[in-house]
């Protein structure tokens, strides 16, 4: 067990067992982490309701509209392994404070912008801050819990994400109606600062158990960011600008090759090649990516089906999607508790992936006349699977990591999820653009997207079944918790 000294000099326990669960500051620390995660996730969708007003007020273009949406998601994906690698060198808690400050700064800058490209630039900051928040919250929760109880808390993190998905669009719409689009950005800044103060005051200092040798992998960071950006451009331009898509595709191949060569030679690579040779971890990475794609496949494209095929309003579409978010919330909490009590995770992951496959199997044949209850039920089945998988794969992946690989390995799981989501959304958008001709045109494209999600979900199901069965440990390990008022040590 480890401890920290509070401001009054009293010792406060933060071990991962029963004592840790009763520690006076742990509940407040977890609350701060949940608040930070909520707004990091919500910021991606809160802005959607204000985009038409933003583009109208600032004389923006459709291209700027797209970049405002995708920039933060892209940067979040790219920076996830960066924050994980930084957590190998510095305290995850202190890095989280930095992430919250960056997020707040980007939000204030976006709210103050007077032309769309300034908002895009500020969304880079928001995405970088959100990437840090999402990554570091997972690591801090890992440090505050034992492997056995960790799934329960990861289930809570999953429920926070689900609640953010439910409330963010409606919350953004209310804010826009009351104060205008600028307050969609302004409103998140003070909450980020409140979370910053709470984390600084109550969260233990979390340090990983190993210190990497060599300089920070700047070359790898630049190459990975460039590769992902080029791939996203290639996929998104596929339908409307084939020459640009081909050029970006060729650049992606060259950059990917350069990334592999550089990472192999780096002393402290951003994505260690040794981890990619870990067969079990690769299976977890596939499952994590599938979970991210499955989540967006229903929330984005069923909304399109409801509005563009069935003629529902935006508000009606939002109401029809609420059962999906509730299903994710219920599954995330339930599976977290079950895995924490039994220590066995493979069966629950397999059931979750099976639900994803079954749900998309229900959705692929939908028509303009399909009963809405049936369509919502299919989406809810997918969402049950998403809730069972997306957070639990992190705890499962940690079974296959050494203590000194925990930070970078956990961030890699999140990175693959964000990366697959961004790239698949870009590819799906190209498919829909290519199929968009004539009345009722979205449906054929939506069916292709849902079929692709079914195939991807099947790959995830096979990956989970290929994992070895195991039992999560009861003993807390992997990371060190050190007193704030004493020199930081690494265990």
mmCIF file of N, CA and C in Angstrom, residues 179-276:
data_model
loop_
_atom_site.group_PDB
_atom_site.id
_atom_site.type_symbol
_atom_site.label_atom_id
_atom_site.label_comp_id
_atom_site.label_asym_id
_atom_site.label_seq_id
_atom_site.Cartn_x
_atom_site.Cartn_y
_atom_site.Cartn_z
ATOM 1 N N UNK A 179 -27.363 31.205 -25.405
ATOM 2 C CA UNK A 179 -26.256 32.158 -25.454
ATOM 3 C C UNK A 179 -25.546 32.299 -26.764
ATOM 4 N N UNK A 180 -25.909 31.500 -27.772
ATOM 5 C CA UNK A 180 -25.202 31.563 -29.045
ATOM 6 C C UNK A 180 -24.078 30.527 -29.105
ATOM 7 N N UNK A 181 -23.527 30.335 -30.308
ATOM 8 C CA UNK A 181 -22.566 29.255 -30.524
ATOM 9 C C UNK A 181 -21.269 29.437 -29.747
ATOM 10 N N UNK A 182 -20.883 30.685 -29.446
ATOM 11 C CA UNK A 182 -19.621 30.891 -28.729
ATOM 12 C C UNK A 182 -19.638 30.229 -27.356
ATOM 13 N N UNK A 183 -20.812 30.154 -26.745
ATOM 14 C CA UNK A 183 -20.886 29.585 -25.409
ATOM 15 C C UNK A 183 -20.814 28.067 -25.411
ATOM 16 N N UNK A 184 -20.931 27.435 -26.584
ATOM 17 C CA UNK A 184 -20.651 26.001 -26.664
ATOM 18 C C UNK A 184 -19.200 25.746 -26.278
ATOM 19 N N UNK A 185 -18.311 26.672 -26.657
ATOM 20 C CA UNK A 185 -16.893 26.556 -26.299
ATOM 21 C C UNK A 185 -16.618 27.162 -24.925
ATOM 22 N N UNK A 186 -17.138 28.368 -24.692
ATOM 23 C CA UNK A 186 -16.855 29.040 -23.417
ATOM 24 C C UNK A 186 -17.303 28.211 -22.212
ATOM 25 N N UNK A 187 -18.445 27.527 -22.344
ATOM 26 C CA UNK A 187 -19.025 26.839 -21.187
ATOM 27 C C UNK A 187 -18.166 25.681 -20.692
ATOM 28 N N UNK A 188 -17.359 25.088 -21.566
ATOM 29 C CA UNK A 188 -16.550 23.939 -21.144
ATOM 30 C C UNK A 188 -15.273 24.361 -20.424
ATOM 31 N N UNK A 189 -14.815 25.592 -20.661
ATOM 32 C CA UNK A 189 -13.549 26.032 -20.064
ATOM 33 C C UNK A 189 -13.598 26.073 -18.534
ATOM 34 N N UNK A 190 -14.612 26.714 -17.906
ATOM 35 C CA UNK A 190 -14.623 26.732 -16.438
ATOM 36 C C UNK A 190 -14.776 25.352 -15.821
ATOM 37 N N UNK A 191 -15.509 24.457 -16.496
ATOM 38 C CA UNK A 191 -15.653 23.102 -15.963
ATOM 39 C C UNK A 191 -14.304 22.384 -16.000
ATOM 40 N N UNK A 192 -13.549 22.587 -17.083
ATOM 41 C CA UNK A 192 -12.206 21.993 -17.169
ATOM 42 C C UNK A 192 -11.315 22.530 -16.054
ATOM 43 N N UNK A 193 -11.424 23.802 -15.769
ATOM 44 C CA UNK A 193 -10.607 24.395 -14.705
ATOM 45 C C UNK A 193 -11.026 23.887 -13.325
ATOM 46 N N UNK A 194 -12.329 23.674 -13.119
ATOM 47 C CA UNK A 194 -12.795 23.086 -11.856
ATOM 48 C C UNK A 194 -12.226 21.677 -11.695
ATOM 49 N N UNK A 195 -12.292 20.892 -12.774
ATOM 50 C CA UNK A 195 -11.723 19.543 -12.729
ATOM 51 C C UNK A 195 -10.222 19.599 -12.463
ATOM 52 N N UNK A 196 -9.545 20.582 -13.051
ATOM 53 C CA UNK A 196 -8.102 20.752 -12.832
ATOM 54 C C UNK A 196 -7.797 20.961 -11.350
ATOM 55 N N UNK A 197 -8.559 21.843 -10.722
ATOM 56 C CA UNK A 197 -8.328 22.126 -9.298
ATOM 57 C C UNK A 197 -8.607 20.887 -8.455
ATOM 58 N N UNK A 198 -9.666 20.153 -8.777
ATOM 59 C CA UNK A 198 -10.012 18.958 -8.010
ATOM 60 C C UNK A 198 -8.955 17.860 -8.176
ATOM 61 N N UNK A 199 -8.460 17.692 -9.407
ATOM 62 C CA UNK A 199 -7.404 16.698 -9.627
ATOM 63 C C UNK A 199 -6.148 17.091 -8.854
ATOM 64 N N UNK A 200 -5.786 18.371 -8.919
ATOM 65 C CA UNK A 200 -4.595 18.853 -8.209
ATOM 66 C C UNK A 200 -4.726 18.657 -6.702
ATOM 67 N N UNK A 201 -5.938 18.842 -6.200
ATOM 68 C CA UNK A 201 -6.140 18.792 -4.748
ATOM 69 C C UNK A 201 -6.298 17.369 -4.220
ATOM 70 N N UNK A 202 -6.981 16.510 -4.968
ATOM 71 C CA UNK A 202 -7.378 15.223 -4.393
ATOM 72 C C UNK A 202 -6.731 13.995 -5.038
ATOM 73 N N UNK A 203 -6.317 14.076 -6.291
ATOM 74 C CA UNK A 203 -5.802 12.873 -6.956
ATOM 75 C C UNK A 203 -4.372 12.577 -6.521
ATOM 76 N N UNK A 204 -4.028 11.299 -6.342
ATOM 77 C CA UNK A 204 -2.640 10.947 -6.015
ATOM 78 C C UNK A 204 -1.746 11.158 -7.224
ATOM 79 N N UNK A 205 -0.463 11.295 -6.959
ATOM 80 C CA UNK A 205 0.507 11.413 -8.047
ATOM 81 C C UNK A 205 0.793 10.011 -8.570
ATOM 82 N N UNK A 206 0.485 9.781 -9.845
ATOM 83 C CA UNK A 206 0.639 8.457 -10.436
ATOM 84 C C UNK A 206 1.883 8.449 -11.301
ATOM 85 N N UNK A 207 2.755 7.480 -11.071
ATOM 86 C CA UNK A 207 3.965 7.323 -11.874
ATOM 87 C C UNK A 207 4.067 5.890 -12.346
ATOM 88 N N UNK A 208 4.517 5.685 -13.575
ATOM 89 C CA UNK A 208 4.702 4.332 -14.068
ATOM 90 C C UNK A 208 5.961 3.741 -13.463
ATOM 91 N N UNK A 209 6.130 2.439 -13.634
ATOM 92 C CA UNK A 209 7.207 1.740 -12.956
ATOM 93 C C UNK A 209 8.498 1.680 -13.742
ATOM 94 N N UNK A 210 8.532 2.257 -14.923
ATOM 95 C CA UNK A 210 9.763 2.215 -15.702
ATOM 96 C C UNK A 210 10.046 3.558 -16.321
ATOM 97 N N UNK A 211 11.298 3.879 -16.516
ATOM 98 C CA UNK A 211 11.693 5.116 -17.172
ATOM 99 C C UNK A 211 12.394 4.781 -18.478
ATOM 100 N N UNK A 212 11.834 5.175 -19.632
ATOM 101 C CA UNK A 212 12.431 4.821 -20.899
ATOM 102 C C UNK A 212 13.766 5.524 -21.105
ATOM 103 N N UNK A 213 14.633 4.865 -21.844
ATOM 104 C CA UNK A 213 15.925 5.465 -22.159
ATOM 105 C C UNK A 213 15.827 6.242 -23.455
ATOM 106 N N UNK A 214 16.764 7.168 -23.660
ATOM 107 C CA UNK A 214 16.789 7.914 -24.908
ATOM 108 C C UNK A 214 15.882 9.121 -24.895
ATOM 109 N N UNK A 215 15.992 9.918 -25.950
ATOM 110 C CA UNK A 215 15.187 11.111 -26.080
ATOM 111 C C UNK A 215 13.762 10.771 -26.465
ATOM 112 N N UNK A 216 12.878 11.750 -26.238
ATOM 113 C CA UNK A 216 11.486 11.564 -26.664
ATOM 114 C C UNK A 216 11.442 11.415 -28.187
ATOM 115 N N UNK A 217 10.572 10.553 -28.662
ATOM 116 C CA UNK A 217 10.524 10.192 -30.079
ATOM 117 C C UNK A 217 9.789 11.262 -30.900
ATOM 118 N N UNK A 218 10.469 12.389 -31.136
ATOM 119 C CA UNK A 218 9.866 13.481 -31.899
ATOM 120 C C UNK A 218 9.622 13.061 -33.345
ATOM 121 N N UNK A 219 10.611 12.391 -33.963
ATOM 122 C CA UNK A 219 10.469 11.970 -35.362
ATOM 123 C C UNK A 219 9.288 11.017 -35.527
ATOM 124 N N UNK A 220 9.153 10.070 -34.600
ATOM 125 C CA UNK A 220 8.033 9.147 -34.682
ATOM 126 C C UNK A 220 6.697 9.846 -34.536
ATOM 127 N N UNK A 221 6.645 10.826 -33.641
ATOM 128 C CA UNK A 221 5.406 11.584 -33.444
ATOM 129 C C UNK A 221 4.987 12.305 -34.723
ATOM 130 N N UNK A 222 5.945 12.993 -35.353
ATOM 131 C CA UNK A 222 5.643 13.730 -36.587
ATOM 132 C C UNK A 222 5.216 12.781 -37.699
ATOM 133 N N UNK A 223 5.922 11.655 -37.827
ATOM 134 C CA UNK A 223 5.602 10.706 -38.892
ATOM 135 C C UNK A 223 4.237 10.062 -38.688
ATOM 136 N N UNK A 224 3.919 9.697 -37.445
ATOM 137 C CA UNK A 224 2.604 9.093 -37.179
ATOM 138 C C UNK A 224 1.489 10.095 -37.461
ATOM 139 N N UNK A 225 1.668 11.338 -37.026
ATOM 140 C CA UNK A 225 0.653 12.366 -37.285
ATOM 141 C C UNK A 225 0.486 12.584 -38.786
ATOM 142 N N UNK A 226 1.593 12.637 -39.508
ATOM 143 C CA UNK A 226 1.534 12.854 -40.955
ATOM 144 C C UNK A 226 0.882 11.674 -41.665
ATOM 145 N N UNK A 227 1.196 10.464 -41.222
ATOM 146 C CA UNK A 227 0.619 9.269 -41.846
ATOM 147 C C UNK A 227 -0.890 9.220 -41.663
ATOM 148 N N UNK A 228 -1.363 9.471 -40.438
ATOM 149 C CA UNK A 228 -2.801 9.438 -40.169
ATOM 150 C C UNK A 228 -3.516 10.540 -40.946
ATOM 151 N N UNK A 229 -2.935 11.733 -41.000
ATOM 152 C CA UNK A 229 -3.554 12.841 -41.736
ATOM 153 C C UNK A 229 -3.657 12.513 -43.222
ATOM 154 N N UNK A 230 -2.574 11.976 -43.796
ATOM 155 C CA UNK A 230 -2.591 11.626 -45.212
ATOM 156 C C UNK A 230 -3.620 10.536 -45.510
ATOM 157 N N UNK A 231 -3.710 9.543 -44.619
ATOM 158 C CA UNK A 231 -4.690 8.475 -44.811
ATOM 159 C C UNK A 231 -6.115 9.005 -44.743
ATOM 160 N N UNK A 232 -6.363 9.929 -43.824
ATOM 161 C CA UNK A 232 -7.691 10.515 -43.694
ATOM 162 C C UNK A 232 -8.062 11.314 -44.942
ATOM 163 N N UNK A 233 -7.113 12.079 -45.477
ATOM 164 C CA UNK A 233 -7.368 12.846 -46.695
ATOM 165 C C UNK A 233 -7.640 11.903 -47.864
ATOM 166 N N UNK A 234 -6.848 10.834 -47.964
ATOM 167 C CA UNK A 234 -7.024 9.884 -49.061
ATOM 168 C C UNK A 234 -8.412 9.261 -49.034
ATOM 169 N N UNK A 235 -8.869 8.856 -47.857
ATOM 170 C CA UNK A 235 -10.180 8.216 -47.757
ATOM 171 C C UNK A 235 -11.317 9.197 -48.004
ATOM 172 N N UNK A 236 -11.213 10.396 -47.426
ATOM 173 C CA UNK A 236 -12.306 11.366 -47.551
ATOM 174 C C UNK A 236 -12.419 11.918 -48.964
ATOM 175 N N UNK A 237 -11.313 11.936 -49.722
ATOM 176 C CA UNK A 237 -11.331 12.496 -51.079
ATOM 177 C C UNK A 237 -11.617 11.445 -52.141
ATOM 178 N N UNK A 238 -11.807 10.204 -51.736
ATOM 179 C CA UNK A 238 -11.913 9.099 -52.680
ATOM 180 C C UNK A 238 -13.028 9.294 -53.699
ATOM 181 N N UNK A 239 -14.168 9.808 -53.269
ATOM 182 C CA UNK A 239 -15.325 9.910 -54.159
ATOM 183 C C UNK A 239 -15.279 11.146 -55.040
ATOM 184 N N UNK A 240 -14.854 12.286 -54.487
ATOM 185 C CA UNK A 240 -14.975 13.552 -55.206
ATOM 186 C C UNK A 240 -13.676 14.044 -55.825
ATOM 187 N N UNK A 241 -12.536 13.563 -55.374
ATOM 188 C CA UNK A 241 -11.244 14.023 -55.911
ATOM 189 C C UNK A 241 -10.293 12.835 -56.011
ATOM 190 N N UNK A 242 -10.492 11.973 -57.024
ATOM 191 C CA UNK A 242 -9.688 10.758 -57.141
ATOM 192 C C UNK A 242 -8.181 11.017 -57.231
ATOM 193 N N UNK A 243 -7.794 12.083 -57.928
ATOM 194 C CA UNK A 243 -6.366 12.374 -58.063
ATOM 195 C C UNK A 243 -5.756 12.727 -56.702
ATOM 196 N N UNK A 244 -6.464 13.559 -55.944
ATOM 197 C CA UNK A 244 -5.993 13.898 -54.604
ATOM 198 C C UNK A 244 -5.945 12.659 -53.721
ATOM 199 N N UNK A 245 -6.956 11.809 -53.848
ATOM 200 C CA UNK A 245 -6.990 10.582 -53.049
ATOM 201 C C UNK A 245 -5.807 9.683 -53.388
ATOM 202 N N UNK A 246 -5.501 9.558 -54.689
ATOM 203 C CA UNK A 246 -4.370 8.714 -55.092
ATOM 204 C C UNK A 246 -3.046 9.282 -54.583
ATOM 205 N N UNK A 247 -2.903 10.601 -54.682
ATOM 206 C CA UNK A 247 -1.673 11.242 -54.203
ATOM 207 C C UNK A 247 -1.517 11.058 -52.694
ATOM 208 N N UNK A 248 -2.611 11.306 -51.970
ATOM 209 C CA UNK A 248 -2.566 11.146 -50.515
ATOM 210 C C UNK A 248 -2.347 9.683 -50.130
ATOM 211 N N UNK A 249 -2.917 8.760 -50.913
ATOM 212 C CA UNK A 249 -2.705 7.340 -50.642
ATOM 213 C C UNK A 249 -1.251 6.937 -50.817
ATOM 214 N N UNK A 250 -0.625 7.436 -51.882
ATOM 215 C CA UNK A 250 0.793 7.153 -52.093
ATOM 216 C C UNK A 250 1.638 7.748 -50.968
ATOM 217 N N UNK A 251 1.286 8.970 -50.554
ATOM 218 C CA UNK A 251 2.007 9.606 -49.440
ATOM 219 C C UNK A 251 1.836 8.808 -48.155
ATOM 220 N N UNK A 252 0.639 8.261 -47.954
ATOM 221 C CA UNK A 252 0.396 7.442 -46.763
ATOM 222 C C UNK A 252 1.307 6.220 -46.747
ATOM 223 N N UNK A 253 1.436 5.562 -47.904
ATOM 224 C CA UNK A 253 2.282 4.370 -47.974
ATOM 225 C C UNK A 253 3.746 4.701 -47.673
ATOM 226 N N UNK A 254 4.236 5.802 -48.256
ATOM 227 C CA UNK A 254 5.620 6.202 -48.033
ATOM 228 C C UNK A 254 5.839 6.576 -46.562
ATOM 229 N N UNK A 255 4.909 7.348 -46.024
ATOM 230 C CA UNK A 255 5.034 7.770 -44.622
ATOM 231 C C UNK A 255 4.941 6.580 -43.663
ATOM 232 N N UNK A 256 4.077 5.620 -43.985
ATOM 233 C CA UNK A 256 3.947 4.443 -43.136
ATOM 234 C C UNK A 256 5.247 3.639 -43.114
ATOM 235 N N UNK A 257 5.849 3.473 -44.286
ATOM 236 C CA UNK A 257 7.131 2.771 -44.355
ATOM 237 C C UNK A 257 8.198 3.508 -43.548
ATOM 238 N N UNK A 258 8.232 4.837 -43.698
ATOM 239 C CA UNK A 258 9.206 5.638 -42.942
ATOM 240 C C UNK A 258 8.959 5.524 -41.448
ATOM 241 N N UNK A 259 7.690 5.492 -41.042
ATOM 242 C CA UNK A 259 7.357 5.362 -39.624
ATOM 243 C C UNK A 259 7.869 4.043 -39.052
ATOM 244 N N UNK A 260 7.655 2.956 -39.795
ATOM 245 C CA UNK A 260 8.116 1.637 -39.334
ATOM 246 C C UNK A 260 9.632 1.630 -39.183
ATOM 247 N N UNK A 261 10.340 2.182 -40.163
ATOM 248 C CA UNK A 261 11.811 2.187 -40.109
ATOM 249 C C UNK A 261 12.319 3.034 -38.940
ATOM 250 N N UNK A 262 11.715 4.203 -38.744
ATOM 251 C CA UNK A 262 12.154 5.089 -37.666
ATOM 252 C C UNK A 262 11.847 4.487 -36.305
ATOM 253 N N UNK A 263 10.662 3.906 -36.143
ATOM 254 C CA UNK A 263 10.282 3.333 -34.848
ATOM 255 C C UNK A 263 11.144 2.128 -34.492
ATOM 256 N N UNK A 264 11.589 1.389 -35.492
ATOM 257 C CA UNK A 264 12.469 0.247 -35.217
ATOM 258 C C UNK A 264 13.816 0.686 -34.659
ATOM 259 N N UNK A 265 14.271 1.871 -35.066
ATOM 260 C CA UNK A 265 15.595 2.337 -34.654
ATOM 261 C C UNK A 265 15.551 3.226 -33.413
ATOM 262 N N UNK A 266 14.371 3.717 -33.055
ATOM 263 C CA UNK A 266 14.271 4.651 -31.934
ATOM 264 C C UNK A 266 14.571 3.953 -30.609
ATOM 265 N N UNK A 267 15.293 4.655 -29.717
ATOM 266 C CA UNK A 267 15.577 4.099 -28.400
ATOM 267 C C UNK A 267 14.332 4.041 -27.529
ATOM 268 N N UNK A 268 13.448 5.028 -27.692
ATOM 269 C CA UNK A 268 12.214 5.066 -26.924
ATOM 270 C C UNK A 268 11.059 5.362 -27.882
ATOM 271 N N UNK A 269 10.682 4.374 -28.721
ATOM 272 C CA UNK A 269 9.689 4.617 -29.780
ATOM 273 C C UNK A 269 8.317 4.945 -29.224
ATOM 274 N N UNK A 270 7.600 5.778 -29.968
ATOM 275 C CA UNK A 270 6.240 6.135 -29.566
ATOM 276 C C UNK A 270 5.352 4.897 -29.548
ATOM 277 N N UNK A 271 5.486 4.046 -30.561
ATOM 278 C CA UNK A 271 4.786 2.768 -30.615
ATOM 279 C C UNK A 271 5.858 1.681 -30.670
ATOM 280 N N UNK A 272 6.209 1.091 -29.537
ATOM 281 C CA UNK A 272 7.283 0.100 -29.514
ATOM 282 C C UNK A 272 6.972 -1.097 -30.412
ATOM 283 N N UNK A 273 7.842 -1.424 -31.356
ATOM 284 C CA UNK A 273 7.601 -2.593 -32.216
ATOM 285 C C UNK A 273 7.411 -3.881 -31.426
ATOM 286 N N UNK A 274 8.057 -3.976 -30.256
ATOM 287 C CA UNK A 274 7.917 -5.189 -29.447
ATOM 288 C C UNK A 274 6.465 -5.429 -29.049
ATOM 289 N N UNK A 275 5.711 -4.356 -28.798
ATOM 290 C CA UNK A 275 4.308 -4.520 -28.437
ATOM 291 C C UNK A 275 3.505 -5.079 -29.608
ATOM 292 N N UNK A 276 3.866 -4.677 -30.823
ATOM 293 C CA UNK A 276 3.131 -5.160 -31.986
ATOM 294 C C UNK A 276 3.466 -6.618 -32.291
#
